[in-house]
Amino acid sequence: MPLLLPTTAAHLTTRPLTRRDAAAVTALMASCELHDVGEVLIEEADIVGDWQRPAFDLATQSVGVLDGDRLVAYAEVFKGRWADGAVAPDHRGRGLGTALSHWTRAVGARDGGTLVGQPVPGDSPGERLFSDLGYRTLWTSWVLEMPAGTTIAPQPLPEGYSIREPRDEADLRAAWTVNEDAFLEWSERERSSFEEWTATVSRRPGYEPWQLRLMADAAGVVVGMAFVVVSSRCGYVDKLAVRRDERGRGLARALLVDAFEVARAHGGERSELSTDSRTGALGLYEKVGMQVTSVWRHWAAAVAPQPGAAPA
């Protein structure tokens, strides 16, 4: 799917991305995060993990914009619905964001989607652009931090329950099942396959078993999980889920305490996670002492109509 550049950016070039572009995309996104929210949240392993999902095809579902050899903008669309994109701060105001929006909506339509969107920082140029282009907000997300030097009070486990690392593929599949079942209670998406899930967990670059924390009941059945990443001296809890029939017993809090502790043991001087308005969990995290550091909103719009399609 070609990207049509505005006349104000006619000197730039475009091409699909390749695996070798992961570092350049990371640098681009980091520059945008630093400019828009004051801190860098992305790391290259995040990009590599997403790109190695079986259903994602860089050749047809990504595009990069280059100024000479430098990547200054990019976009990708996963499964016709989930977009990511960025424009370097020093290349904004030239119509690149609008061009990328048109491209993501066209790719979404081509791949069978009806809605395409992505999260952007609150009160950022990206948010103002999406508002001007007719996108609407579907939900709000918050990044929260447990300040350095502070801890959560220990949470006793029910008798016979324990937290451990995974031992084999059966444990990985059990964690995947708990994670997917929990998130599909409120997330409007299809179920991720085990292979897609492991692409961003156990096959994520740098993965070690201590990062995946499993809550097992007295019979050894996995009923909860957490996945933690340590980067730049920060422990980030990327996933946290407890089986529905096991909630209300403090298991999620116990997993959170454990995840922060194991992250601290591996160099995480402070701890972060994110949650959104669909989960209703913001109050829980604030109650244990976490503080909101940035607000993001997921904006989405109907995809561009396919050639010959009747207008909606």
C-alpha positions as a printed NumPy array, in Angstrom:
array([[  0.   ,   0.   ,   0.   ],
       [  1.787,   3.205,  -1.132],
       [  2.045,   6.215,   1.158],
       [  1.148,   9.473,  -0.582],
       [  3.403,  12.215,   0.736],
       [  2.193,  15.826,   0.888],
       [  3.857,  18.339,  -1.41 ],
       [  5.536,  19.902,   1.639],
       [  7.466,  16.637,   2.077],
       [  8.037,  15.73 ,  -1.555],
       [ 11.811,  15.478,  -1.004],
       [ 11.343,  12.576,   1.425],
       [ 11.244,   8.907,   0.42 ],
       [  9.141,   5.986,   1.595],
       [  9.515,   2.223,   1.766],
       [  8.261,  -0.765,   3.785],
       [ 10.253,  -1.435,   6.942],
       [ 12.456,  -4.47 ,   7.532],
       [ 13.719,  -6.195,  10.696],
       [ 16.916,  -4.148,  10.361],
       [ 14.886,  -0.982,  11.003],
       [ 13.988,  -1.93 ,  14.587],
       [ 16.699,   0.259,  16.11 ],
       [ 15.714,   3.245,  13.928],
       [ 12.028,   2.891,  14.849],
       [ 12.977,   2.65 ,  18.525],
       [ 15.055,   5.832,  18.268],
       [ 12.204,   7.624,  16.479],
       [  9.606,   6.598,  19.046],
       [ 11.952,   7.441,  21.921],
       [ 12.458,  10.964,  20.575],
       [  8.688,  11.415,  20.338],
       [  8.057,  10.096,  23.862],
       [ 10.764,  12.298,  25.323],
       [  9.304,  15.326,  23.538],
       [  5.65 ,  14.572,  24.334],
       [  5.69 ,  13.014,  27.834],
       [  9.165,  13.784,  29.152],
       [ 10.419,  10.194,  29.438],
       [ 11.318,   7.289,  27.189],
       [  9.09 ,   4.223,  27.581],
       [  9.973,   2.221,  24.468],
       [ 12.89 ,  -0.161,  24.007],
       [ 14.002,  -2.116,  20.973],
       [ 12.861,  -5.458,  22.394],
       [  9.278,  -4.117,  22.341],
       [  9.534,  -3.464,  18.62 ],
       [ 11.213,  -6.789,  17.846],
       [  8.639,  -8.693,  19.9  ],
       [  5.73 ,  -7.074,  18.059],
       [  7.316,  -7.583,  14.664],
       [  7.902, -11.302,  15.209],
       [  4.226, -12.065,  15.777],
       [  3.17 , -14.644,  13.158],
       [  0.264, -12.571,  11.837],
       [  2.34 ,  -9.439,  11.249],
       [  3.942,  -8.839,   7.849],
       [  6.379,  -5.93 ,   7.724],
       [  6.47 ,  -5.924,   3.936],
       [  2.763,  -5.128,   3.596],
       [  1.748,  -3.72 ,   6.977],
       [  4.444,  -1.105,   7.609],
       [  5.85 ,   2.014,   6.006],
       [  8.803,   4.247,   6.793],
       [  9.492,   7.834,   5.745],
       [ 13.132,   8.792,   5.311],
       [ 14.96 ,  12.084,   5.05 ],
       [ 18.113,  10.864,   3.384],
       [ 19.167,   7.879,   5.497],
       [ 17.29 ,   8.991,   8.622],
       [ 13.907,   7.507,   9.525],
       [ 11.684,  10.491,  10.377],
       [  8.228,   8.888,  10.425],
       [  6.683,   5.456,  10.324],
       [  3.408,   3.564,  10.718],
       [  2.26 ,  -0.04 ,  10.98 ],
       [ -1.127,  -1.769,  11.201],
       [ -1.662,  -5.17 ,  12.837],
       [ -4.672,  -7.289,  11.851],
       [ -6.388,  -4.371,  10.129],
       [ -7.092,  -2.692,  13.488],
       [ -4.089,  -1.902,  15.702],
       [ -1.92 ,   0.931,  14.427],
       [  1.284,   2.475,  15.675],
       [  2.939,   5.484,  14.156],
       [  5.145,   8.446,  14.898],
       [  6.574,  11.581,  13.314],
       [  9.875,  13.012,  14.541],
       [  9.314,  16.291,  16.426],
       [ 11.482,  18.245,  13.972],
       [  9.446,  16.949,  11.001],
       [  5.988,  17.786,  12.316],
       [  3.78 ,  20.382,  10.694],
       [  4.477,  19.106,   7.173],
       [  1.411,  16.887,   6.763],
       [  3.185,  13.601,   7.5  ],
       [  0.841,  12.691,  10.343],
       [ -2.191,  13.205,   8.116],
       [ -0.596,  11.128,   5.355],
       [  0.162,   8.302,   7.787],
       [ -3.425,   8.425,   9.064],
       [ -4.768,   7.995,   5.531],
       [ -2.319,   5.126,   4.988],
       [ -3.289,   3.26 ,   8.184],
       [ -6.989,   3.547,   7.367],
       [ -6.396,   2.276,   3.84 ],
       [ -4.351,  -0.672,   5.128],
       [ -7.058,  -1.407,   7.688],
       [ -9.677,  -1.52 ,   4.947],
       [ -7.476,  -3.699,   2.742],
       [ -6.95 ,  -6.166,   5.59 ],
       [-10.627,  -6.443,   6.477],
       [-10.833,  -4.028,   9.39 ],
       [-13.664,  -1.632,  10.143],
       [-11.897,   0.554,  12.71 ],
       [ -8.241,   1.502,  13.098],
       [ -6.557,   3.437,  15.86 ],
       [ -3.674,   3.823,  18.281],
       [ -2.802,   5.333,  21.674],
       [ -1.177,   8.765,  21.838],
       [ -0.173,  10.94 ,  24.802],
       [ -2.868,  13.214,  26.165],
       [ -2.713,  16.847,  25.026],
       [ -0.054,  16.023,  22.442],
       [  0.236,  16.994,  18.768],
       [ -0.88 ,  13.456,  17.872],
       [ -4.048,  13.807,  19.905],
       [ -4.879,  17.167,  18.361],
       [ -4.266,  15.73 ,  14.891],
       [ -6.578,  12.772,  15.457],
       [ -9.272,  15.072,  16.809],
       [ -9.   ,  17.289,  13.717],
       [ -9.184,  14.222,  11.45 ],
       [-12.431,  13.004,  13.013],
       [-11.088,  10.221,  15.202],
       [-12.839,   9.548,  18.518],
       [-11.519,   8.494,  21.915],
       [-12.343,   4.922,  22.881],
       [-10.512,   4.66 ,  26.214],
       [ -7.94 ,   6.351,  28.424],
       [ -4.725,   4.763,  29.712],
       [ -2.436,   5.809,  32.546],
       [  1.225,   5.069,  33.184],
       [  1.817,   4.807,  36.924],
       [  5.051,   4.754,  38.896],
       [  6.009,   3.419,  42.292],
       [  8.583,   6.035,  43.29 ],
       [ 12.121,   4.909,  44.026],
       [ 12.627,   3.815,  47.61 ],
       [  8.965,   2.996,  48.281],
       [  7.38 ,  -0.441,  48.518],
       [  3.939,  -2.008,  48.737],
       [  3.002,  -3.664,  52.028],
       [  3.353,  -7.463,  51.719],
       [  0.208,  -9.368,  50.755],
       [ -0.186, -12.773,  52.49 ],
       [ -1.126, -15.626,  50.171],
       [ -3.951, -18.075,  50.894],
       [ -2.719, -21.326,  52.397],
       [ -1.028, -23.546,  49.825],
       [ -0.679, -20.821,  47.176],
       [  2.731, -19.865,  45.806],
       [  4.45 , -17.708,  43.188],
       [  7.114, -19.235,  40.958],
       [  8.816, -19.112,  37.559],
       [  7.577, -21.19 ,  34.618],
       [  9.172, -24.609,  34.242],
       [  8.055, -25.777,  30.812],
       [  5.757, -25.066,  27.868],
       [  2.758, -26.263,  29.843],
       [  3.373, -23.436,  32.307],
       [  3.673, -20.941,  29.451],
       [  0.387, -22.146,  27.989],
       [ -1.288, -21.913,  31.395],
       [ -0.079, -18.309,  31.776],
       [ -1.271, -17.482,  28.258],
       [ -4.714, -18.915,  29.013],
       [ -5.098, -16.931,  32.251],
       [ -3.861, -13.75 ,  30.556],
       [ -6.106, -14.052,  27.514],
       [ -9.208, -15.106,  29.46 ],
       [ -8.843, -12.122,  31.796],
       [ -8.2  ,  -9.48 ,  29.152],
       [-10.917, -10.726,  26.808],
       [-13.489,  -9.98 ,  29.505],
       [-13.276,  -6.307,  28.499],
       [-11.03 ,  -6.005,  25.421],
       [-12.819,  -5.983,  22.075],
       [-10.417,  -8.102,  20.061],
       [-10.011, -11.667,  18.947],
       [ -8.103, -14.121,  21.092],
       [ -4.322, -13.94 ,  20.587],
       [ -2.758, -17.246,  19.642],
       [ -0.148, -18.83 ,  21.889],
       [  2.483, -18.055,  19.244],
       [  1.496, -14.368,  19.143],
       [  1.588, -14.171,  22.938],
       [  4.989, -15.801,  23.289],
       [  6.415, -13.434,  20.644],
       [  6.156, -10.62 ,  23.19 ],
       [  6.823, -12.707,  26.317],
       [  9.065, -15.816,  26.284],
       [ 10.481, -15.071,  22.803],
       [ 10.969, -11.38 ,  23.513],
       [ 14.679, -10.511,  23.144],
       [ 16.481, -10.874,  26.466],
       [ 13.735, -12.935,  28.126],
       [ 14.664, -14.89 ,  31.242],
       [ 12.271, -17.158,  33.195],
       [ 12.336, -14.942,  36.307],
       [ 10.406, -12.3  ,  34.362],
       [  7.248, -14.432,  34.17 ],
       [  5.65 , -14.856,  37.6  ],
       [  3.05 , -17.607,  38.028],
       [  0.522, -17.798,  40.861],
       [ -0.308, -21.45 ,  41.594],
       [ -3.05 , -22.739,  43.894],
       [ -2.673, -25.527,  46.441],
       [ -3.097, -28.132,  43.686],
       [ -0.392, -26.519,  41.543],
       [ -2.836, -25.056,  38.993],
       [ -1.798, -21.682,  37.542],
       [ -4.488, -19.148,  38.472],
       [ -2.601, -15.882,  37.976],
       [  0.386, -14.401,  36.163],
       [  2.535, -11.311,  35.809],
       [  5.213, -10.426,  33.277],
       [  7.877,  -7.895,  34.24 ],
       [ 10.586,  -6.212,  32.158],
       [ 13.577,  -4.335,  33.568],
       [ 15.018,  -1.58 ,  31.394],
       [ 16.993,   1.568,  32.248],
       [ 16.784,   0.698,  35.955],
       [ 12.981,   0.557,  35.8  ],
       [ 10.87 ,  -2.542,  36.392],
       [  7.78 ,  -2.444,  34.167],
       [  4.893,  -4.842,  34.825],
       [  3.709,  -5.463,  31.292],
       [  0.994,  -8.011,  32.093],
       [ -0.946,  -8.888,  35.243],
       [ -3.969, -11.194,  35.377],
       [ -5.848, -13.431,  37.797],
       [ -8.469, -16.029,  36.9  ],
       [-11.952, -14.65 ,  37.476],
       [-13.018, -17.217,  40.088],
       [ -9.862, -16.514,  42.125],
       [-10.287, -12.758,  42.452],
       [-11.01 , -10.923,  45.678],
       [ -8.367, -12.89 ,  47.604],
       [ -5.454, -10.492,  47.217],
       [ -3.738, -12.523,  44.499],
       [ -3.294,  -9.599,  42.097],
       [ -1.747,  -7.477,  44.818],
       [  0.542, -10.353,  45.834],
       [  1.668, -10.755,  42.224],
       [  2.316,  -7.02 ,  41.98 ],
       [  4.4  ,  -7.031,  45.167],
       [  6.364, -10.029,  43.878],
       [  6.894,  -8.506,  40.426],
       [  8.251,  -5.284,  41.898],
       [ 10.506,  -7.186,  44.281],
       [ 11.968,  -9.434,  41.591],
       [ 12.45 ,  -6.41 ,  39.329],
       [ 14.291,  -4.637,  42.131],
       [ 16.524,  -7.694,  42.568],
       [ 17.426,  -7.421,  38.882],
       [ 18.243,  -3.707,  38.835],
       [ 14.831,  -2.021,  38.803],
       [ 15.241,   0.965,  41.116],
       [ 11.697,   2.141,  40.421],
       [  8.602,   0.371,  39.128],
       [  5.956,   1.202,  36.526],
       [  2.879,  -0.27 ,  34.903],
       [ -0.027,   0.947,  32.825],
       [ -3.753,   0.4  ,  33.054],
       [ -6.754,   1.789,  31.216],
       [-10.313,   2.847,  31.823],
       [-11.73 ,  -0.469,  30.592],
       [-10.245,  -2.391,  33.529],
       [-11.371,  -0.242,  36.447],
       [ -8.014,  -0.911,  38.147],
       [ -6.668,   2.648,  38.43 ],
       [ -7.925,   3.06 ,  41.998],
       [ -6.271,  -0.187,  43.087],
       [ -2.85 ,   0.953,  41.917],
       [ -3.231,   4.423,  43.383],
       [ -4.277,   2.867,  46.702],
       [ -0.969,   0.98 ,  46.988],
       [  0.981,   4.21 ,  46.471],
       [  1.507,   4.374,  42.701],
       [  1.357,   7.775,  41.025],
       [  0.18 ,   8.68 ,  37.509],
       [  3.077,   9.979,  35.413],
       [  1.417,  10.249,  32.001],
       [ -1.999,   9.94 ,  30.384],
       [ -2.614,   8.314,  27.003],
       [ -5.81 ,   7.985,  25.011],
       [ -6.704,   5.47 ,  22.328],
       [ -8.107,   7.253,  19.29 ],
       [ -9.786,   5.369,  16.453],
       [-11.666,   6.036,  13.234],
       [-13.521,   4.08 ,  10.604],
       [-11.193,   2.733,   7.944],
       [-11.025,   4.287,   4.485],
       [-13.647,   2.792,   2.149],
       [-12.314,   0.302,  -0.357],
       [-12.533,   1.184,  -4.065],
       [-16.062,   0.584,  -5.307],
       [-17.552,   0.3  ,  -1.825],
       [-20.762,   2.159,  -1.038],
       [-20.308,   5.066,   1.38 ],
       [-21.231,   4.31 ,   4.992]])
